[in-house]
Short mmCIF file of C-alpha atoms and ligand atoms in Angstrom, two decimals:
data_model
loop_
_atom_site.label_atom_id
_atom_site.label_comp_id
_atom_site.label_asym_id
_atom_site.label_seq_id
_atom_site.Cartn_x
_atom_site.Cartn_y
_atom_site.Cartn_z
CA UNK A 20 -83.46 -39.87 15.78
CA UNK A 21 -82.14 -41.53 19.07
CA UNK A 22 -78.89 -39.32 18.88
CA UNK A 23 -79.22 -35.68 19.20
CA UNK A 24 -76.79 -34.34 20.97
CA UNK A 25 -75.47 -32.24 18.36
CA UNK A 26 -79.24 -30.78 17.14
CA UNK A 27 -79.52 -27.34 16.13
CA UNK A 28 -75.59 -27.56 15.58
CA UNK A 29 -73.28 -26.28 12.69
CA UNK A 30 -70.53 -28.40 12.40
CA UNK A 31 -67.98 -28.32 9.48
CA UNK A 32 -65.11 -31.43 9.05
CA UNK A 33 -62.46 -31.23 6.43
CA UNK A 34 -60.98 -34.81 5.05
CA UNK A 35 -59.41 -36.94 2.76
CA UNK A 36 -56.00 -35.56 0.72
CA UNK A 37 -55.09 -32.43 -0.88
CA UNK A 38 -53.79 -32.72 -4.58
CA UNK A 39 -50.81 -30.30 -5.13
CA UNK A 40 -50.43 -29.37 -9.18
CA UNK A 41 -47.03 -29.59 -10.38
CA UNK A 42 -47.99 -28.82 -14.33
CA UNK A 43 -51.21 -29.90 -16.21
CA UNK A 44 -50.72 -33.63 -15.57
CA UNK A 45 -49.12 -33.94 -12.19
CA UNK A 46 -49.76 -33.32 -8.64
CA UNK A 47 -48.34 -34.17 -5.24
CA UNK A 48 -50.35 -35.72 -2.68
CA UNK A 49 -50.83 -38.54 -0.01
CA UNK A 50 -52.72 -41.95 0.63
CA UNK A 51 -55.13 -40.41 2.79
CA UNK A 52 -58.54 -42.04 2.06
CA UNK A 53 -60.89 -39.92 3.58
CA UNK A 54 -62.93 -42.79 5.28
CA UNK A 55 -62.46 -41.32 9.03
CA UNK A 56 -63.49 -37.23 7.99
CA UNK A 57 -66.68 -39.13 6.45
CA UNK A 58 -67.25 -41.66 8.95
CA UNK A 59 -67.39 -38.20 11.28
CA UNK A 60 -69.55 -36.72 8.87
CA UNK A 61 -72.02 -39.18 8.89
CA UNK A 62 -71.86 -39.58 12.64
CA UNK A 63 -72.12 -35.77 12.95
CA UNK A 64 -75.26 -35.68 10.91
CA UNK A 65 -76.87 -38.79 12.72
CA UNK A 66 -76.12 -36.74 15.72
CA UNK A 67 -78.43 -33.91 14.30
CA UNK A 68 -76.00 -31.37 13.04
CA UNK A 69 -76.16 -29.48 9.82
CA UNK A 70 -72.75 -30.50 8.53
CA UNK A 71 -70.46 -29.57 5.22
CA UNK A 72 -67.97 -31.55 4.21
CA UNK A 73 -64.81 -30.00 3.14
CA UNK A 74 -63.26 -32.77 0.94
CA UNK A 75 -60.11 -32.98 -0.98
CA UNK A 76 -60.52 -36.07 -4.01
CA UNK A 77 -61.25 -39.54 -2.24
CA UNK A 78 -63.23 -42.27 -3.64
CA UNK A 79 -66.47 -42.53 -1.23
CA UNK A 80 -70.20 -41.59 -1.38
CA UNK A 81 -71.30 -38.25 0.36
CA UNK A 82 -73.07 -39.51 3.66
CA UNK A 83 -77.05 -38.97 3.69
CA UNK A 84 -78.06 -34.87 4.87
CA UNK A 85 -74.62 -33.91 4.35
CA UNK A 86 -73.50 -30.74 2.05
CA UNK A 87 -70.04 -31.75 0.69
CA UNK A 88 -67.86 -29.09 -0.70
CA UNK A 89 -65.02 -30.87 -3.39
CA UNK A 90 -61.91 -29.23 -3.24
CA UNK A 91 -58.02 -30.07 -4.38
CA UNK A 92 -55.49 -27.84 -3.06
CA UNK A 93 -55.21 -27.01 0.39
CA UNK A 94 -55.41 -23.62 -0.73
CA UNK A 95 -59.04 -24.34 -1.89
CA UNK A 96 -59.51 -26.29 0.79
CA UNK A 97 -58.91 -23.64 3.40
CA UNK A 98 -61.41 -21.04 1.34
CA UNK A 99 -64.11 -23.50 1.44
CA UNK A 100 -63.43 -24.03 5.22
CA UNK A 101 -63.45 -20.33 5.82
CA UNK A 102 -66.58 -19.86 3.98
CA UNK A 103 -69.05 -19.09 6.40
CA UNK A 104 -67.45 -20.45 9.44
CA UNK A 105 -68.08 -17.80 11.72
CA UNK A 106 -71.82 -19.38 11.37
CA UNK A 107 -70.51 -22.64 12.81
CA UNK A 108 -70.14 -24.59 16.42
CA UNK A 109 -67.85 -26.94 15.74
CA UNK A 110 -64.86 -27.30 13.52
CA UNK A 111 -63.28 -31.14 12.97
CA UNK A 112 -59.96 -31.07 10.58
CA UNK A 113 -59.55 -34.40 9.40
CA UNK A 114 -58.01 -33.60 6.08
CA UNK A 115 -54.39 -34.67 5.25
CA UNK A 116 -52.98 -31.50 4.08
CA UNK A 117 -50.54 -31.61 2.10
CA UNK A 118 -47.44 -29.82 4.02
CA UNK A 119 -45.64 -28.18 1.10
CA UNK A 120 -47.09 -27.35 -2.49
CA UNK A 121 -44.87 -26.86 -5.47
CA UNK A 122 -43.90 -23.03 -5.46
CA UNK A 123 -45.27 -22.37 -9.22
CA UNK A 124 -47.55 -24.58 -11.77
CA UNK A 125 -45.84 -24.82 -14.88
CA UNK A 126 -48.47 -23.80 -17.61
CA UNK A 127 -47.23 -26.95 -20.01
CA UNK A 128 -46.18 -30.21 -19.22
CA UNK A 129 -42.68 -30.41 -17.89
CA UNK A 130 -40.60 -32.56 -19.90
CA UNK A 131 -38.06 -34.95 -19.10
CA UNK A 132 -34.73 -32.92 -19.65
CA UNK A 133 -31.22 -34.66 -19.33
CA UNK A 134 -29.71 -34.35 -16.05
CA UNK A 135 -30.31 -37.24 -13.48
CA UNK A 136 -31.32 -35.43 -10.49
CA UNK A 137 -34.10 -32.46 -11.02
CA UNK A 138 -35.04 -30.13 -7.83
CA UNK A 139 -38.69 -29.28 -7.12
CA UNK A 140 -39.11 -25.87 -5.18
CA UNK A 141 -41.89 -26.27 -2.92
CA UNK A 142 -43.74 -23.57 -0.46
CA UNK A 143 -45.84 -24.22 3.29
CA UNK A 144 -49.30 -24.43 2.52
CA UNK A 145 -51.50 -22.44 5.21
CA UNK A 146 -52.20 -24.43 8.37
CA UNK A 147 -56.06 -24.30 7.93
CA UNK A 148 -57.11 -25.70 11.56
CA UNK A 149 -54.56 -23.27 12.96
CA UNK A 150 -55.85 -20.19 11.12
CA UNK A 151 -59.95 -21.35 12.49
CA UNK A 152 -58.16 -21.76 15.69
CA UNK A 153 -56.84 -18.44 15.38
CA UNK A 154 -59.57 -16.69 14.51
CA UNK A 155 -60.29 -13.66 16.81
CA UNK A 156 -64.07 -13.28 15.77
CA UNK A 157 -66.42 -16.53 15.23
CA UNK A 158 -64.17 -18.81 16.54
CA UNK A 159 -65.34 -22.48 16.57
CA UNK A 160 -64.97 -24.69 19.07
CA UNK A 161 -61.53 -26.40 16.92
CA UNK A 162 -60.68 -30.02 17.33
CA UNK A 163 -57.65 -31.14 15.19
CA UNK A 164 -56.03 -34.96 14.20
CA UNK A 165 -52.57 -35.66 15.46
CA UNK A 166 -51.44 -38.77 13.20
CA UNK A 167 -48.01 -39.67 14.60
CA UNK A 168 -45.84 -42.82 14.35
CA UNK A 169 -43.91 -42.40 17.61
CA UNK A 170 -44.87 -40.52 20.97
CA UNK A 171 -47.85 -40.30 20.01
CA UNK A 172 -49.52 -38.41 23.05
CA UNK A 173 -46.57 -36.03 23.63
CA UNK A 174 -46.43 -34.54 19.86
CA UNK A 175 -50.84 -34.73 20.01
CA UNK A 176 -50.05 -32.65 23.31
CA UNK A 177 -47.48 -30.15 21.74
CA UNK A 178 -49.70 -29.54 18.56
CA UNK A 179 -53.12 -29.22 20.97
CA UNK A 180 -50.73 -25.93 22.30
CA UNK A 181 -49.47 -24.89 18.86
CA UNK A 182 -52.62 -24.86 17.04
CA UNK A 183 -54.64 -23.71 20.30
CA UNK A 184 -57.03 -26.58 19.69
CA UNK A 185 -59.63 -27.42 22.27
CA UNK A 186 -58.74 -31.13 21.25
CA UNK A 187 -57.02 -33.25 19.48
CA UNK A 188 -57.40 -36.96 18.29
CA UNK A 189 -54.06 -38.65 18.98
CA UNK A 190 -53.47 -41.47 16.19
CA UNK A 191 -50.91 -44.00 16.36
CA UNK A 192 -50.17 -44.49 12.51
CA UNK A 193 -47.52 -47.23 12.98
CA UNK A 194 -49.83 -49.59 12.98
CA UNK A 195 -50.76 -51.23 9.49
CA UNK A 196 -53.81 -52.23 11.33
CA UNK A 197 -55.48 -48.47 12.44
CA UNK A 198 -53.37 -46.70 9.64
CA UNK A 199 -54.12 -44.57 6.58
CA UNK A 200 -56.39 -46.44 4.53
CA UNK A 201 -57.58 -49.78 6.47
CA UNK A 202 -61.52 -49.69 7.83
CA UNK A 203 -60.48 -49.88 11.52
CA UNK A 204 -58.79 -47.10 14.13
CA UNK A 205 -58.07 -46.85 17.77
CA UNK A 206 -57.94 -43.15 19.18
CA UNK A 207 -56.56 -41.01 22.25
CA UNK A 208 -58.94 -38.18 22.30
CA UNK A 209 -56.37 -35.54 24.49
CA UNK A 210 -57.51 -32.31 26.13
CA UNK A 211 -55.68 -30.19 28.12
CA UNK A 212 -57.44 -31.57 30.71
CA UNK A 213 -56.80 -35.56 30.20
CA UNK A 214 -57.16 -37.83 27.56
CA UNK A 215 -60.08 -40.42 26.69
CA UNK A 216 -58.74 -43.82 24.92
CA UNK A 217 -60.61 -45.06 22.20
CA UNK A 218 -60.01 -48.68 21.67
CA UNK A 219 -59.50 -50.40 18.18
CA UNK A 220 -62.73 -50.78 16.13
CA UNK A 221 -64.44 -49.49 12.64
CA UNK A 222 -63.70 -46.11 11.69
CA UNK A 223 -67.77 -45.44 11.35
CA UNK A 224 -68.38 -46.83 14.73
CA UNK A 225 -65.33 -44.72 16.08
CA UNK A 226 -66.77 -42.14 14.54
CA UNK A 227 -69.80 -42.32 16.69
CA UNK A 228 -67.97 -42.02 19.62
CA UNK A 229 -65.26 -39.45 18.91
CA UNK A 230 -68.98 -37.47 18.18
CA UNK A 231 -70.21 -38.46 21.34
CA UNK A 232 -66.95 -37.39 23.14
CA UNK A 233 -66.75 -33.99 21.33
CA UNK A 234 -70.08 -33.00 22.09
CA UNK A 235 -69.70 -33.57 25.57
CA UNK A 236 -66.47 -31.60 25.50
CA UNK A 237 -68.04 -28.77 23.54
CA UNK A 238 -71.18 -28.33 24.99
CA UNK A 239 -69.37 -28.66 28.80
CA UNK A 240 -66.92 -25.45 26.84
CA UNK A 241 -70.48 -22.99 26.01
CA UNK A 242 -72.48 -23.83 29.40
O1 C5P B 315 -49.13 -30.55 11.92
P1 C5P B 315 -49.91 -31.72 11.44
O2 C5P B 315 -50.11 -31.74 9.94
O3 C5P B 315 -49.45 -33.05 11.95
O4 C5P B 315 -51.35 -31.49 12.11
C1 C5P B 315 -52.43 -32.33 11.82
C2 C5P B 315 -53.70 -31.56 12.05
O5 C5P B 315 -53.65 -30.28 11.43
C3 C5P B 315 -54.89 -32.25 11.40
O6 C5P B 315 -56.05 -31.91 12.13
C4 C5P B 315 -54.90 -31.62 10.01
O7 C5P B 315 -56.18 -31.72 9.39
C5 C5P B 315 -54.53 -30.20 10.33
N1 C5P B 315 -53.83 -29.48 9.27
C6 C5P B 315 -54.44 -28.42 8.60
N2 C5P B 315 -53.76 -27.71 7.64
C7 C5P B 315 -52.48 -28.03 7.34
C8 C5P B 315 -51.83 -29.09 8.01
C9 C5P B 315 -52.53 -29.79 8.96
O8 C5P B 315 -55.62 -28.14 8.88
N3 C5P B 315 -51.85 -27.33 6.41
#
């Protein structure tokens, strides 16, 4: 390989949704398509890391050398990601978690009743790159995804602090153009030291250099 920056490396990226059950048939979730978590997976493993793939249910192929784990809840998402992390380097959380999950999963199919307005109870879902963040032992180097649709830098900023990240990627969602699902982004990549702009191109080739850019960052953080 030309790229090796990240050889010898453990690196483990969550993406795509999470799928919330609501009964046997139903399920809250989001339009996350997974395509920038995979684009980093790919870019990780052409980079020459050993990567797994902590994926909620998105419609893409599993990049070449990398182990992907399929998961649906963020519940099962965050035992995957815990699996065996004190064993890894790097830790990217690219997954759209679902916020809130619906507090109980009725065992049958809930049925239309007749009232006009029915009330869902829903519970927080564990912040899963908080809790690697937070981890006293085997603690990763922890980069998180700010996607915001206003003040972009200054929220990416006040969840780098929350979450004790060692970075964050700051994404400006308001733009149909870098969004949710399209093939392109543009990036801030914020540290508490500065930030690094990322200027609009494909999510793959973004990929590359939000890899690039980590590395640096992380292997600068264990020399
Ligand atoms: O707080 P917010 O959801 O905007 O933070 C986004 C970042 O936190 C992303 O890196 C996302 O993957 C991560 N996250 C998580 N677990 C959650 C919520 C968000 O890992 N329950």
């Amino acid at each position: 390989f030309e790229h090796t920056v990240l050889s010898g490396k453990r690196v483990v990226i969550t993406a795509g949704p999470t799928r919330e059950p609501l009964d046997p048939v139903r399920y809250i979730s989001n339009h996350s398509s997974g395509k920038m978590g995979y684009a980093l997976a790919e870019a990780a493993a052409d980079a020459g890391a050993s990567v797994k793939l902590v994926s909620g249910p998105v419609m893409l192929p599993v990049p070449p050398r990398v182990e992907c784990v399929q998961v649906e809840t963020a519940e099962e998402m965050l035992a995957a990601t815990l699996d065996g992390i004190e064993a890894c380097d790097l830790f990217i959380a690219a997954a759209a978690v679902a916020d809130y999950r619906p507090v109980a999963i009725a065992e049958h199919k809930i049925k239309k009743g007749s009232e006009e307005i029915m009330e869902l109870r829903l519970v927080k879902n564990p912040d899963i790159v908080a809790t690697v963040a937070g981890l006293e032992t085997g603690r990763p180097f922890t980069v998180g995804f700010a996607a915001e649709t206003r003040d972009v830098i200054d929220y990416a900023r006040s969840k780098l602090a929350r979450k004790r990240l060692d970075l964050i990627v700051a994404n400006d969602v308001s733009n149909p153009e870098i969004g949710f699902n399209s093939d392109d982004n543009a990036v801030t990549l914020v540290s508490a030291e500065g930030e690094t702009g990322l200027p609009q191109t494909s999510k793959r080739q973004l990929a590359r250099q939000l890899i690039e850019q980590i590395a640096q960052h992380y292997l600068k953080s264990t020399s």
